[in-house]
Amino acid sequence: MSARSDKNRIIIFDTTLRDGEQSPGASMNLDEKLRIAEVLEGMGVDVIEAGFPIASDGDFEAVNEIAKVVKDSTVCGLARATKIDIDRAAQALKPAKRGRIHTFIATSELHMKHKLQLEPDEVFAKVIESVTHARSFTDDVEWSAEDASRTEHDFLCRCVEAAIDAGAGTVNIPDTVGYTIPEEFTAIIRMLFDRVPNIDKAVVSVHCHNDLGLAVANSLTAVEAGARQVECTINGLGERAGNAAMEEVVMALRTRHDVMPYTAAIKTENIIKASRLVSAVTGFAVQPNKAIVGANAFAHEAGIHQDGMLKHAGTYEIMTPESVGLKASKLVLGKHSGRHAFTEKLKELGYELGDNAVQDAFKRFKDLADRKKEVFDEDLVALVDDEVVRTNDRIRMVSLEVLCGTKHQPPKAELELEIDGEVKGCKATGDGPVDASFNAIKELFPHEARLQLYQVHAVTHGTDAQAKVTVRLEEDGRTVIGTGADTDTMVASVKAYVNALNKLLLKRQKTAPEALSA
Ligand code: KIV
Ligand code: ZN
């Protein structure tokens, strides 16, 4: 049965690559976006919003390349309600087997008056013009009323009706600023079903932001009120506090099917893999207590809970770790493990790497196993993720030597970097070993970016654990996050800083037009 003919089927529209990428610091390069799109398609996402083609050449290229390779999911491109945006989106989506143009305009009084400086009638005319123009390229057009939850009700109904009349097959009702609450949002969705005469000609979609922590609750309540498409992101990535987290929406539907008899086509066993990839690519760590994908989501610490779990897992477990693709963490491989066992283990952890990538990862694993007594699943994840974030880097660390401690004052760092293929080296001092290492980077690659955050955490337990370092840099209002992992904290620190610099270089190429963020 198709998603449209099954009245309880929920269309999952993933916007990790568009709204998610709008999170400050979460820039992704083309390779990373392609990798994420492939995972989203593999897990059964119905619609992948791949980017905002007018925003930059990089966004255009990403939508265009994803449109070439993705076959099972619909590929969507965002456009404001202007001809130039819609033309650009249509051009980017040309190779798509199934392409969707998603055009939007703000409908709340606040946005119309202060942001757009347009009268309601002018906005109304643009709704019709934009949807009609988008329909000249494709049958699959989605229209969004930006700030819908704060829009005057009569005007929202008029615009939704007009968008459907003009040919929108999906009408999206965003809670753009994460302001609504479940009861109010239910009433808005019900009102549309009651008052818009042609509402049965379109799929009603919702797009909820998480500013009050209600994005998932608002999305689910909208489903109960009749919405059949939910827009969401992996790990809840997105503008400000983020969007509704896909893993939470999907697992709530699956776990509470008894009271919410709706189904999504997501293969939930792929959730952890997608979460880890998005986290590795963006450098946004998942908080340990995050629902579904946090490190503690399936951990039972309290004695009374452990006792209950041993007697009957259902006492404290409402879903199994396996249902989201989590395998019990155990000691895995050692330095005598072979390539075959290593590749199998990576597959078990959700990584399907090409031959060259496996070769590189295996070399790094052997190196790690030489330095670390026990190699855990978490170590392998950190090792492979570390490799993932470094693809296509312009700057790479070649070697690092640091002298510090009470006898070496001031601390000294000797560093070699490969910059655009050329190896350069220098020595620098600093207030501590990290400061000395970062000063060496600045000497080899002068830049004005400011270090806003430096954070270290251990990947596993023990003094031989790998350190995972996160660095946030800011330049001209743009922020980027870099990560690095190694058993040597200084090496991990330099890797993280260099990773952030590479992302900054990528960001410098972006030219965002005004008021693009939605
Ligand atoms: O939050 C929002 O309103 C959006 C729209 C572009 C759908 O992201
Ligand atoms: Zn949004």
XYZ file of N, CA and C in Angstrom, residues 10 175 180-190 193 204 206 208 214-230 249 252-253 260 262:
117
model
N 2.674 7.261 8.280
C 3.284 8.573 8.503
C 4.499 8.732 7.587
N 5.992 24.972 13.377
C 6.080 25.744 14.618
C 7.520 26.270 14.605
N 4.605 26.728 20.302
C 3.288 26.159 20.595
C 3.372 25.062 21.672
N 2.215 24.667 22.156
C 2.139 23.559 23.121
C 1.158 22.529 22.544
N 1.254 21.269 22.983
C 0.457 20.227 22.319
C -1.029 20.543 22.155
N -1.664 21.059 23.199
C -3.107 21.301 23.124
C -3.427 22.330 22.030
N -2.631 23.384 22.005
C -2.869 24.452 21.032
C -2.597 23.957 19.606
N -1.520 23.171 19.459
C -1.159 22.701 18.114
C -2.213 21.729 17.589
N -2.714 20.867 18.490
C -3.798 19.949 18.099
C -4.958 20.773 17.536
N -5.304 21.854 18.244
C -6.452 22.676 17.824
C -6.185 23.297 16.447
N -4.954 23.702 16.192
C -4.635 24.319 14.885
C -4.810 23.288 13.768
N -4.289 22.094 13.982
C -4.379 21.066 12.927
C -5.849 20.663 12.723
N -6.562 20.492 13.834
C -7.988 20.138 13.707
C -8.749 21.230 12.970
N -8.432 20.905 9.309
C -9.291 19.842 8.767
C -10.769 20.263 8.761
N -1.171 16.820 5.116
C -0.823 17.863 6.092
C 0.454 17.416 6.811
N 3.839 18.532 9.510
C 4.230 19.440 10.596
C 5.747 19.472 10.716
N 8.267 20.885 13.648
C 8.288 21.515 14.971
C 9.704 21.745 15.482
N 9.432 20.795 23.245
C 8.136 20.159 22.949
C 8.011 19.687 21.498
N 9.117 19.706 20.759
C 9.019 19.415 19.321
C 8.420 18.035 19.034
N 8.874 17.019 19.760
C 8.368 15.666 19.497
C 6.921 15.551 19.964
N 6.628 16.081 21.140
C 5.244 16.016 21.660
C 4.297 16.732 20.691
N 4.710 17.907 20.203
C 3.841 18.638 19.274
C 3.662 17.871 17.955
N 4.719 17.214 17.492
C 4.614 16.454 16.239
C 3.641 15.284 16.419
N 3.760 14.585 17.553
C 2.894 13.416 17.769
C 1.432 13.818 17.950
N 1.218 14.917 18.623
C -0.161 15.355 18.828
C -0.777 15.781 17.492
N 0.067 16.346 16.623
C -0.415 16.741 15.294
C -0.797 15.503 14.478
N -0.036 14.436 14.651
C -0.365 13.188 13.958
C -1.746 12.703 14.418
N -1.966 12.752 15.713
C -3.277 12.328 16.218
C -4.395 13.209 15.682
N -4.061 14.476 15.387
C -5.078 15.400 14.859
C -5.237 15.269 13.347
N -4.410 14.448 12.699
C -4.605 14.220 11.267
C -3.389 14.469 10.376
N -2.306 15.037 10.924
C -1.102 15.263 10.103
C -0.535 13.904 9.693
N -0.043 13.804 8.467
C 0.486 12.522 8.007
C 1.919 12.627 7.493
N 2.519 13.783 7.650
C 3.962 13.895 7.386
C 4.585 14.599 8.589
N 5.708 14.044 9.061
C 6.438 14.682 10.161
C 7.821 15.054 9.652
N 10.548 10.415 17.430
C 9.221 10.321 16.803
C 8.959 8.873 16.399
N 8.694 6.404 19.344
C 7.443 6.606 20.096
C 6.298 5.931 19.338
N 6.287 6.099 18.017
C 5.216 5.468 17.226
C 5.304 3.950 17.322
N -1.122 4.816 19.633
C -0.943 5.640 18.421
C -0.795 4.660 17.253
N -0.170 4.312 14.269
C 0.363 4.855 13.011
C 1.711 4.190 12.751
